[in-house]
Amino acid sequence: MQLTRVDGIARGLALEAIASYKIHLSPRKGFACAHRILHQDESCSDYIYRMFSSENFLAAVAQSGERFRACANAHQALKGTSKSSFGCIVLPCCLPL
């Protein structure tokens, strides 16, 4: 029971952090999510928010890592194809994971 409570608190904090990022930082950061641009899909922040909303904390963290790796691959695929800047503010897509 205690583990469930800790999981809920951790997920809640993660959701609040992502929501704050989307409101305060994302509009000002000056680049877009490479995964969203390449795949015409939801941004990493939208995807990760959805994962923390529907999965347990550890599963959401694991899926976040997978998504950041996919975004890094998307960044590499898009590199040099546009003058626009794209990446992830939390983990820059050019960093290997």
PDB file of C-alpha atoms in Angstrom:
ATOM      1  CA  MET A   1       0.000   0.000   0.000  1.00  0.00           C
ATOM      2  CA  GLN A   2       2.823   2.407   0.892  1.00  0.00           C
ATOM      3  CA  LEU A   3       4.541   1.775  -2.461  1.00  0.00           C
ATOM      4  CA  THR A   4       1.320   2.690  -4.269  1.00  0.00           C
ATOM      5  CA  ARG A   5       1.157   5.968  -2.350  1.00  0.00           C
ATOM      6  CA  VAL A   6       4.793   6.821  -3.153  1.00  0.00           C
ATOM      7  CA  ASP A   7       4.152   5.962  -6.809  1.00  0.00           C
ATOM      8  CA  GLY A   8       1.133   8.260  -6.866  1.00  0.00           C
ATOM      9  CA  ILE A   9       3.050  11.117  -5.271  1.00  0.00           C
ATOM     10  CA  ALA A  10       6.004  10.697  -7.657  1.00  0.00           C
ATOM     11  CA  ARG A  11       3.682  10.561 -10.667  1.00  0.00           C
ATOM     12  CA  GLY A  12       1.835  13.657  -9.439  1.00  0.00           C
ATOM     13  CA  LEU A  13       5.090  15.589  -9.067  1.00  0.00           C
ATOM     14  CA  ALA A  14       6.212  14.491 -12.527  1.00  0.00           C
ATOM     15  CA  LEU A  15       2.886  15.570 -14.048  1.00  0.00           C
ATOM     16  CA  GLU A  16       3.121  18.969 -12.336  1.00  0.00           C
ATOM     17  CA  ALA A  17       6.696  19.433 -13.588  1.00  0.00           C
ATOM     18  CA  ILE A  18       5.729  18.540 -17.163  1.00  0.00           C
ATOM     19  CA  ALA A  19       2.669  20.815 -17.070  1.00  0.00           C
ATOM     20  CA  SER A  20       4.829  23.677 -15.769  1.00  0.00           C
ATOM     21  CA  TYR A  21       7.402  23.024 -18.511  1.00  0.00           C
ATOM     22  CA  LYS A  22       4.688  23.092 -21.170  1.00  0.00           C
ATOM     23  CA  ILE A  23       3.265  26.384 -19.867  1.00  0.00           C
ATOM     24  CA  HIS A  24       6.409  28.299 -18.945  1.00  0.00           C
ATOM     25  CA  LEU A  25       9.417  26.906 -20.824  1.00  0.00           C
ATOM     26  CA  SER A  26       8.239  25.210 -23.980  1.00  0.00           C
ATOM     27  CA  PRO A  27       6.775  28.357 -25.578  1.00  0.00           C
ATOM     28  CA  ARG A  28      10.049  30.236 -24.959  1.00  0.00           C
ATOM     29  CA  LYS A  29      12.723  27.653 -25.687  1.00  0.00           C
ATOM     30  CA  GLY A  30      13.053  28.421 -29.381  1.00  0.00           C
ATOM     31  CA  PHE A  31      12.924  24.933 -30.858  1.00  0.00           C
ATOM     32  CA  ALA A  32      10.434  22.131 -31.459  1.00  0.00           C
ATOM     33  CA  CYS A  33      10.474  18.448 -30.616  1.00  0.00           C
ATOM     34  CA  ALA A  34      12.331  16.571 -33.353  1.00  0.00           C
ATOM     35  CA  HIS A  35      10.182  13.461 -32.878  1.00  0.00           C
ATOM     36  CA  ARG A  36       6.985  15.489 -33.370  1.00  0.00           C
ATOM     37  CA  ILE A  37       8.373  17.133 -36.511  1.00  0.00           C
ATOM     38  CA  LEU A  38       9.695  13.948 -38.107  1.00  0.00           C
ATOM     39  CA  HIS A  39       6.766  11.676 -37.293  1.00  0.00           C
ATOM     40  CA  GLN A  40       3.928  14.248 -37.312  1.00  0.00           C
ATOM     41  CA  ASP A  41       3.001  12.886 -33.890  1.00  0.00           C
ATOM     42  CA  GLU A  42       2.657  14.218 -30.358  1.00  0.00           C
ATOM     43  CA  SER A  43       5.609  16.026 -28.797  1.00  0.00           C
ATOM     44  CA  CYS A  44       7.830  14.317 -26.243  1.00  0.00           C
ATOM     45  CA  SER A  45       6.302  16.375 -23.436  1.00  0.00           C
ATOM     46  CA  ASP A  46       2.779  15.361 -24.504  1.00  0.00           C
ATOM     47  CA  TYR A  47       3.810  11.705 -24.802  1.00  0.00           C
ATOM     48  CA  ILE A  48       5.582  11.628 -21.455  1.00  0.00           C
ATOM     49  CA  TYR A  49       2.709  13.438 -19.740  1.00  0.00           C
ATOM     50  CA  ARG A  50       0.375  10.767 -21.109  1.00  0.00           C
ATOM     51  CA  MET A  51       2.687   8.003 -19.858  1.00  0.00           C
ATOM     52  CA  PHE A  52       2.821   9.447 -16.336  1.00  0.00           C
ATOM     53  CA  SER A  53      -0.974   9.801 -16.418  1.00  0.00           C
ATOM     54  CA  SER A  54      -1.603   6.182 -17.351  1.00  0.00           C
ATOM     55  CA  GLU A  55       1.391   4.089 -16.198  1.00  0.00           C
ATOM     56  CA  ASN A  56       3.106   3.513 -12.879  1.00  0.00           C
ATOM     57  CA  PHE A  57       6.091   5.732 -12.136  1.00  0.00           C
ATOM     58  CA  LEU A  58       8.857   3.275 -13.060  1.00  0.00           C
ATOM     59  CA  ALA A  59       7.177   2.248 -16.308  1.00  0.00           C
ATOM     60  CA  ALA A  60       6.691   5.905 -17.248  1.00  0.00           C
ATOM     61  CA  VAL A  61      10.357   6.659 -16.516  1.00  0.00           C
ATOM     62  CA  ALA A  62      11.444   3.713 -18.699  1.00  0.00           C
ATOM     63  CA  GLN A  63       9.145   4.789 -21.532  1.00  0.00           C
ATOM     64  CA  SER A  64      10.440   8.359 -21.206  1.00  0.00           C
ATOM     65  CA  GLY A  65      13.979   7.119 -21.744  1.00  0.00           C
ATOM     66  CA  GLU A  66      12.875   5.185 -24.824  1.00  0.00           C
ATOM     67  CA  ARG A  67      11.111   8.272 -26.164  1.00  0.00           C
ATOM     68  CA  PHE A  68      14.162  10.504 -25.602  1.00  0.00           C
ATOM     69  CA  ARG A  69      16.283   7.967 -27.511  1.00  0.00           C
ATOM     70  CA  ALA A  70      13.727   7.990 -30.355  1.00  0.00           C
ATOM     71  CA  CYS A  71      13.773  11.792 -30.307  1.00  0.00           C
ATOM     72  CA  ALA A  72      17.574  11.764 -30.493  1.00  0.00           C
ATOM     73  CA  ASN A  73      17.306   9.517 -33.562  1.00  0.00           C
ATOM     74  CA  ALA A  74      14.725  11.876 -35.070  1.00  0.00           C
ATOM     75  CA  HIS A  75      17.050  14.793 -34.410  1.00  0.00           C
ATOM     76  CA  GLN A  76      19.848  12.998 -36.271  1.00  0.00           C
ATOM     77  CA  ALA A  77      17.499  12.247 -39.186  1.00  0.00           C
ATOM     78  CA  LEU A  78      16.447  15.889 -39.396  1.00  0.00           C
ATOM     79  CA  LYS A  79      19.889  17.380 -38.854  1.00  0.00           C
ATOM     80  CA  GLY A  80      20.815  19.616 -41.716  1.00  0.00           C
ATOM     81  CA  THR A  81      17.415  19.354 -43.440  1.00  0.00           C
ATOM     82  CA  SER A  82      16.026  22.566 -42.000  1.00  0.00           C
ATOM     83  CA  LYS A  83      17.148  25.876 -40.596  1.00  0.00           C
ATOM     84  CA  SER A  84      14.730  25.369 -37.718  1.00  0.00           C
ATOM     85  CA  SER A  85      16.094  24.234 -34.408  1.00  0.00           C
ATOM     86  CA  PHE A  86      14.632  21.207 -32.675  1.00  0.00           C
ATOM     87  CA  GLY A  87      15.463  19.045 -29.698  1.00  0.00           C
ATOM     88  CA  CYS A  88      14.473  18.271 -26.135  1.00  0.00           C
ATOM     89  CA  ILE A  89      15.104  20.812 -23.417  1.00  0.00           C
ATOM     90  CA  VAL A  90      15.359  18.242 -20.633  1.00  0.00           C
ATOM     91  CA  LEU A  91      17.755  15.958 -22.484  1.00  0.00           C
ATOM     92  CA  PRO A  92      19.160  17.577 -25.604  1.00  0.00           C
ATOM     93  CA  CYS A  93      18.521  15.201 -28.468  1.00  0.00           C
ATOM     94  CA  CYS A  94      22.102  15.356 -29.605  1.00  0.00           C
ATOM     95  CA  LEU A  95      23.290  13.610 -26.419  1.00  0.00           C
ATOM     96  CA  PRO A  96      23.514   9.823 -26.595  1.00  0.00           C
ATOM     97  CA  LEU A  97      21.420   7.984 -23.994  1.00  0.00           C
TER      98      LEU A  97
END
